[in-house]
Amino acid sequence: MRYYIDVILPIPIEKLFTYEVSENEADYLKQGMRVAVPFGKKKIYTALVFRIHNEPPSLYEAKPIDQLLDEAPIVSPTQLEHWLWIADYYMCTIGDVFKAAVPSAFLLESETIITKNDKFSLPETALKDDEWLVYEALQHQPVLKVQEVSQIIDRKNVFPVLNRLLDKQVLNLKEEVYEQYKPKLVRYIRLASPYTSEDRLQVLLNELNRAPKQKEVVLNLFTLEAATRKPIKVKELEEKAKVSSGVVKTLIDKEVLQEYHLQVDRVQYAGHETKASKVLNEFQMEALKQIDENYKKHQVTLLHGVTSSGKTEVYVKLIERMIAQGKQVLYLLPEIALTTQLIHRLQNYFGNKVSVYHSKYSVNERVEVWNHIMENNTKAQIVLGARSSVLLPFTNLGLVIVDEEHETSFKQFDPAPRYHARDAAIVLAMMHKARVLLGSATPSVESYYNAKLGKYGFVELNRRFGNALMPEMELVDIKEKHKKKRMNGHFSDRLIKEIEEVLSEGEQVILFQNRRGFAPIIECETCGHSAQCPNCDVSLTYHRYKKQLRCHYCGYHIAEQRSCLSCGSSELNTKGFGTEQVEVELKSLFPNANIARMDSDTTKGKYGYEKIITAFEQHEIDILVGTQMLTKGLDFRNVTLVGIMNADNLLNHPDFRAHERSFQLIQQVAGRAGRTRKRGKVIVQTYNPYHQILQQASMHKFLDMFTDQINERKQYKYPPFYRLIKLTFKNRDYQKLHEGTNWFSTSLKNSFGSNVLGPEQPPVGRIRNEYILNVLVKIPPKRSIKEVKTTIRKIKKSFEAIPQYKAIRIILNVDNY
Ligand code: ADP
Ligand code: ZN
Ligand code: ZN
């Protein structure tokens, strides 16, 4: 009897591969364990065991495996079933899913590059001989390939050694960027609690009569607190009281003053006690009751709660119950909403039961979370994560929360698997018989429609917590303002006046502009030429700080030009504007204000957002300018004004969701204003103040927007009525691409007729020197989506067999929106 295993390789190949194992190995192996296998001439891959059996492959001779890698499965059976569903539904390979799902440390291969980890701190004696050899080599060579390691230790099977070295943190994998987290620890000062009552303070001041400098400090602290209602920095106090740091230190030693760091104390300080936030108000209570009711009939419930209605606190209650039952909870949210703000908030309630899974975290952190989940360890009972955390090894999932369920970033576009995390989470929950709560202030048209149809349960929260009013929205007609010369740069007189007022009250402002950079285009006044990217069909974007013109698609850049590249004229002018320009104009309009910018240029790195958000929370920034990342569920207490610099460029996207998205975006940005005491104000600058969507957004008319949109979708055959599969074709040779795509789309039309649209060139028709054509297949409501996919797969097979089309890349995108 001979023994074989079918394995999943982390590469985009349709089939599973079969390898031969010994009887002992067959006995030992289980589905979900990893093995190292040879592939091709010299490659070694880490593969995942799928099936153990006795049937030799018919088309090739099975090679023996190289090495066993695990003592226990690293992937759970339900997880594997879910991966298979993803591969099938989103038309990719199981290898694509495998590769996307596991941390790279699980996927050593012969080409992997390793480097020394400078944080390694164990004594060298902690290393075994073979480990030490690798360690030694890394002292002399900065990088090593896995193949080279094999020569160093004179052995073929190096993965076990490398795995041990990874565990001991001796080495890093090259693609990992490690960033040391340096929380910003600002020193703050306050009166120690015994002295906060008025009579005790009086006694204290009397006692300090003999130490006038110390008394001065206490008095100044008192006036500062009263005047600013903000945490007081030690530095600030020393300056105000005109004393040296020694005096403050004496008071701290005497336990009159207390020093604290906001990084640690932030959650407590924000003004609301953690204990109080646990008691739901009547509306939240009612919502919770209704959610429970809904769960009797529905597996999925949609919670439509306006911004700041206290949805998160409702989630917390649901989580508490699941935890009490020993179940796992997955809390999904868009990448950019995954801030320390929310992490701290949940940790405040659930302590170390909360684990965060984030692509910006190091491999070690991710492996740790993975293992905790696989072992159903309480340390990862609540997993907070972005999109890819639906691929984790849950074994006992009870609840999935999808916060901001309307967010586009739940959909992965590139590379495969091109899955939608919300939809994949619903399927995952079904497999676990778990419940799902979708939450949003502006639900997607699809989810809202599902709720209306009765497919999902539906619960509303219409009131902001603490009865804070919804912000007041004002549409400002900038065409009119331009005519009347009431514009200063890109600021209308209305917006300027509101900013002035808010600043004078010591409150904060958020300004939104949906474009980074300084100005999208620099155009020649004389001949109309603007600099183009040589690799892509787009104009270069002007970045003022770097004095560069950059391509946002491929990263190509050149130095800023003083004269036209085409005619040499020096009359150049900017068209459109981005966040950088808003920031520059602001600085000259409000020279005394602290201004900062938050967009993908200023938030690189793991803690990029954190730094800016923390500074804004601590009111070191008065005005924050940013792109959409400002819209994501952030909770700033002191923001009373939000300005949308130009609403029109939101509306003009060539996409059937453009209007829905604009509504969502405006509502979400607006939701950052006036979350507490004062009613917030939102100024929306636009050339089209009478545009339907702007009107609806400014009057908070979600239902009107939904009704209009769903009617349009029905009329023009879009989701949720028709399903969409987009096929993208790419090649460097435009002629060949055109022919090939025509061949493919003709075949599609033979099967699906007029429900096939294209080939069509996208707005940017060439990226990194590859031309692009799209074909869209619309699937009518009654047609089986499975059959459609089977047909598409068949056509693709025939296509790939045609020699002259071989080089054309095809990308399939199911539910491409
Ligand atoms: P949403 O998630 O709907 O935007 P949040 O849950 O963030 O709203 O709540 C908005 C603010 O109101 C938060 O600062 C939160 O701490 C506070 N809040 C919500 N519910 C309560 C409650 N029951 N008791 C005390 N504070 C609450
Ligand atoms: Zn480019
Ligand atoms: Zn010119």
mmCIF file of C-alpha atoms in Angstrom, residues 467-590:
data_model
loop_
_atom_site.group_PDB
_atom_site.id
_atom_site.type_symbol
_atom_site.label_atom_id
_atom_site.label_comp_id
_atom_site.label_asym_id
_atom_site.label_seq_id
_atom_site.Cartn_x
_atom_site.Cartn_y
_atom_site.Cartn_z
ATOM 1 C CA ASN A 467 -29.497 63.861 22.655
ATOM 2 C CA ALA A 468 -26.757 65.743 20.849
ATOM 3 C CA LEU A 469 -28.358 67.221 17.765
ATOM 4 C CA MET A 470 -27.469 66.095 14.290
ATOM 5 C CA PRO A 471 -25.124 68.694 12.844
ATOM 6 C CA GLU A 472 -26.628 71.550 10.923
ATOM 7 C CA MET A 473 -25.638 71.456 7.269
ATOM 8 C CA GLU A 474 -25.197 74.459 5.055
ATOM 9 C CA LEU A 475 -24.636 74.225 1.315
ATOM 10 C CA VAL A 476 -22.524 77.079 0.016
ATOM 11 C CA ASP A 477 -22.783 77.888 -3.683
ATOM 12 C CA ILE A 478 -19.207 78.604 -4.703
ATOM 13 C CA LYS A 479 -20.123 79.544 -8.268
ATOM 14 C CA GLU A 480 -22.099 82.399 -6.779
ATOM 15 C CA LYS A 481 -19.302 83.214 -4.343
ATOM 16 C CA HIS A 482 -16.777 83.362 -7.172
ATOM 17 C CA LYS A 483 -19.002 85.743 -9.110
ATOM 18 C CA LYS A 484 -19.385 88.013 -6.127
ATOM 19 C CA LYS A 485 -15.658 87.810 -5.370
ATOM 20 C CA ARG A 486 -16.317 86.295 -1.973
ATOM 21 C CA MET A 487 -13.747 83.529 -2.338
ATOM 22 C CA ASN A 488 -10.301 83.594 -0.825
ATOM 23 C CA GLY A 489 -8.425 80.829 -2.592
ATOM 24 C CA HIS A 490 -10.647 77.806 -2.125
ATOM 25 C CA PHE A 491 -12.377 79.216 0.930
ATOM 26 C CA SER A 492 -15.744 80.924 0.789
ATOM 27 C CA ASP A 493 -16.446 83.822 3.138
ATOM 28 C CA ARG A 494 -18.960 81.611 4.941
ATOM 29 C CA LEU A 495 -16.424 78.926 5.686
ATOM 30 C CA ILE A 496 -13.807 81.453 6.799
ATOM 31 C CA LYS A 497 -16.235 83.137 9.146
ATOM 32 C CA GLU A 498 -17.309 79.856 10.717
ATOM 33 C CA ILE A 499 -13.708 78.753 11.206
ATOM 34 C CA GLU A 500 -12.900 82.066 12.888
ATOM 35 C CA GLU A 501 -15.772 81.646 15.297
ATOM 36 C CA VAL A 502 -14.960 78.077 16.186
ATOM 37 C CA LEU A 503 -11.307 78.919 16.793
ATOM 38 C CA SER A 504 -12.212 81.824 19.026
ATOM 39 C CA GLU A 505 -14.272 79.433 21.145
ATOM 40 C CA GLY A 506 -11.270 77.154 21.520
ATOM 41 C CA GLU A 507 -12.927 74.401 19.517
ATOM 42 C CA GLN A 508 -11.619 72.329 16.633
ATOM 43 C CA VAL A 509 -12.223 72.103 12.897
ATOM 44 C CA ILE A 510 -12.008 69.277 10.378
ATOM 45 C CA LEU A 511 -11.668 70.101 6.677
ATOM 46 C CA PHE A 512 -12.248 67.437 4.094
ATOM 47 C CA GLN A 513 -10.859 67.336 0.579
ATOM 48 C CA ASN A 514 -11.052 64.110 -1.315
ATOM 49 C CA ARG A 515 -7.704 64.424 -3.005
ATOM 50 C CA ARG A 516 -4.196 64.369 -1.737
ATOM 51 C CA GLY A 517 -1.296 66.317 -3.160
ATOM 52 C CA PHE A 518 -1.279 70.029 -3.863
ATOM 53 C CA ALA A 519 -3.095 70.247 -7.153
ATOM 54 C CA PRO A 520 -3.934 67.382 -9.465
ATOM 55 C CA ILE A 521 -2.633 69.053 -12.561
ATOM 56 C CA ILE A 522 -0.323 71.835 -13.594
ATOM 57 C CA GLU A 523 -1.437 73.087 -16.965
ATOM 58 C CA CYS A 524 0.253 75.403 -19.429
ATOM 59 C CA GLU A 525 -1.818 78.542 -20.004
ATOM 60 C CA THR A 526 -0.362 78.954 -23.471
ATOM 61 C CA CYS A 527 -0.671 75.516 -25.061
ATOM 62 C CA GLY A 528 -2.769 73.546 -22.573
ATOM 63 C CA HIS A 529 -0.121 70.878 -22.059
ATOM 64 C CA SER A 530 0.187 69.121 -18.725
ATOM 65 C CA ALA A 531 2.881 66.662 -17.722
ATOM 66 C CA GLN A 532 1.866 63.039 -18.242
ATOM 67 C CA CYS A 533 3.165 59.856 -16.677
ATOM 68 C CA PRO A 534 5.195 57.964 -19.277
ATOM 69 C CA ASN A 535 3.969 54.632 -17.903
ATOM 70 C CA CYS A 536 0.303 55.386 -17.286
ATOM 71 C CA ASP A 537 -2.395 57.362 -19.042
ATOM 72 C CA VAL A 538 -2.737 60.032 -16.370
ATOM 73 C CA SER A 539 -1.457 63.502 -15.679
ATOM 74 C CA LEU A 540 1.078 63.838 -12.926
ATOM 75 C CA THR A 541 -0.042 65.251 -9.602
ATOM 76 C CA TYR A 542 1.736 68.211 -8.116
ATOM 77 C CA HIS A 543 3.185 67.716 -4.614
ATOM 78 C CA ARG A 544 4.365 71.034 -3.334
ATOM 79 C CA TYR A 545 6.380 70.033 -0.259
ATOM 80 C CA LYS A 546 8.464 67.605 -2.203
ATOM 81 C CA LYS A 547 8.556 69.965 -5.203
ATOM 82 C CA GLN A 548 7.599 67.042 -7.379
ATOM 83 C CA LEU A 549 5.138 65.880 -9.971
ATOM 84 C CA ARG A 550 4.050 62.363 -9.113
ATOM 85 C CA CYS A 551 2.007 59.564 -10.622
ATOM 86 C CA HIS A 552 -0.423 58.123 -8.086
ATOM 87 C CA TYR A 553 -0.634 54.857 -10.012
ATOM 88 C CA CYS A 554 2.972 53.815 -10.452
ATOM 89 C CA GLY A 555 4.994 56.192 -8.287
ATOM 90 C CA TYR A 556 6.853 57.775 -11.229
ATOM 91 C CA HIS A 557 8.005 61.292 -10.369
ATOM 92 C CA ILE A 558 9.941 64.221 -11.745
ATOM 93 C CA ALA A 559 11.048 67.515 -10.248
ATOM 94 C CA GLU A 560 8.623 70.409 -10.389
ATOM 95 C CA GLN A 561 8.820 72.224 -13.735
ATOM 96 C CA ARG A 562 9.288 75.972 -14.038
ATOM 97 C CA SER A 563 8.268 76.069 -17.674
ATOM 98 C CA CYS A 564 6.040 74.076 -20.016
ATOM 99 C CA LEU A 565 7.669 70.867 -21.211
ATOM 100 C CA SER A 566 5.947 71.260 -24.541
ATOM 101 C CA CYS A 567 6.163 74.939 -25.558
ATOM 102 C CA GLY A 568 8.516 76.368 -22.936
ATOM 103 C CA SER A 569 6.058 79.004 -21.734
ATOM 104 C CA SER A 570 6.411 79.877 -18.056
ATOM 105 C CA GLU A 571 2.725 80.677 -17.642
ATOM 106 C CA LEU A 572 1.730 77.591 -15.721
ATOM 107 C CA ASN A 573 -1.401 77.276 -13.689
ATOM 108 C CA THR A 574 -2.823 74.710 -11.333
ATOM 109 C CA LYS A 575 -6.144 73.022 -11.946
ATOM 110 C CA GLY A 576 -8.124 71.481 -9.137
ATOM 111 C CA PHE A 577 -6.683 71.226 -5.667
ATOM 112 C CA GLY A 578 -5.689 68.702 -3.047
ATOM 113 C CA THR A 579 -5.196 68.530 0.718
ATOM 114 C CA GLU A 580 -1.739 70.081 0.528
ATOM 115 C CA GLN A 581 -3.051 73.219 -1.071
ATOM 116 C CA VAL A 582 -5.867 73.496 1.457
ATOM 117 C CA GLU A 583 -3.264 73.301 4.186
ATOM 118 C CA VAL A 584 -1.098 75.986 2.606
ATOM 119 C CA GLU A 585 -4.025 78.371 2.150
ATOM 120 C CA LEU A 586 -5.152 77.741 5.716
ATOM 121 C CA LYS A 587 -1.770 78.677 7.075
ATOM 122 C CA SER A 588 -1.937 82.084 5.491
ATOM 123 C CA LEU A 589 -5.602 82.603 6.425
ATOM 124 C CA PHE A 590 -5.132 81.531 10.043
#
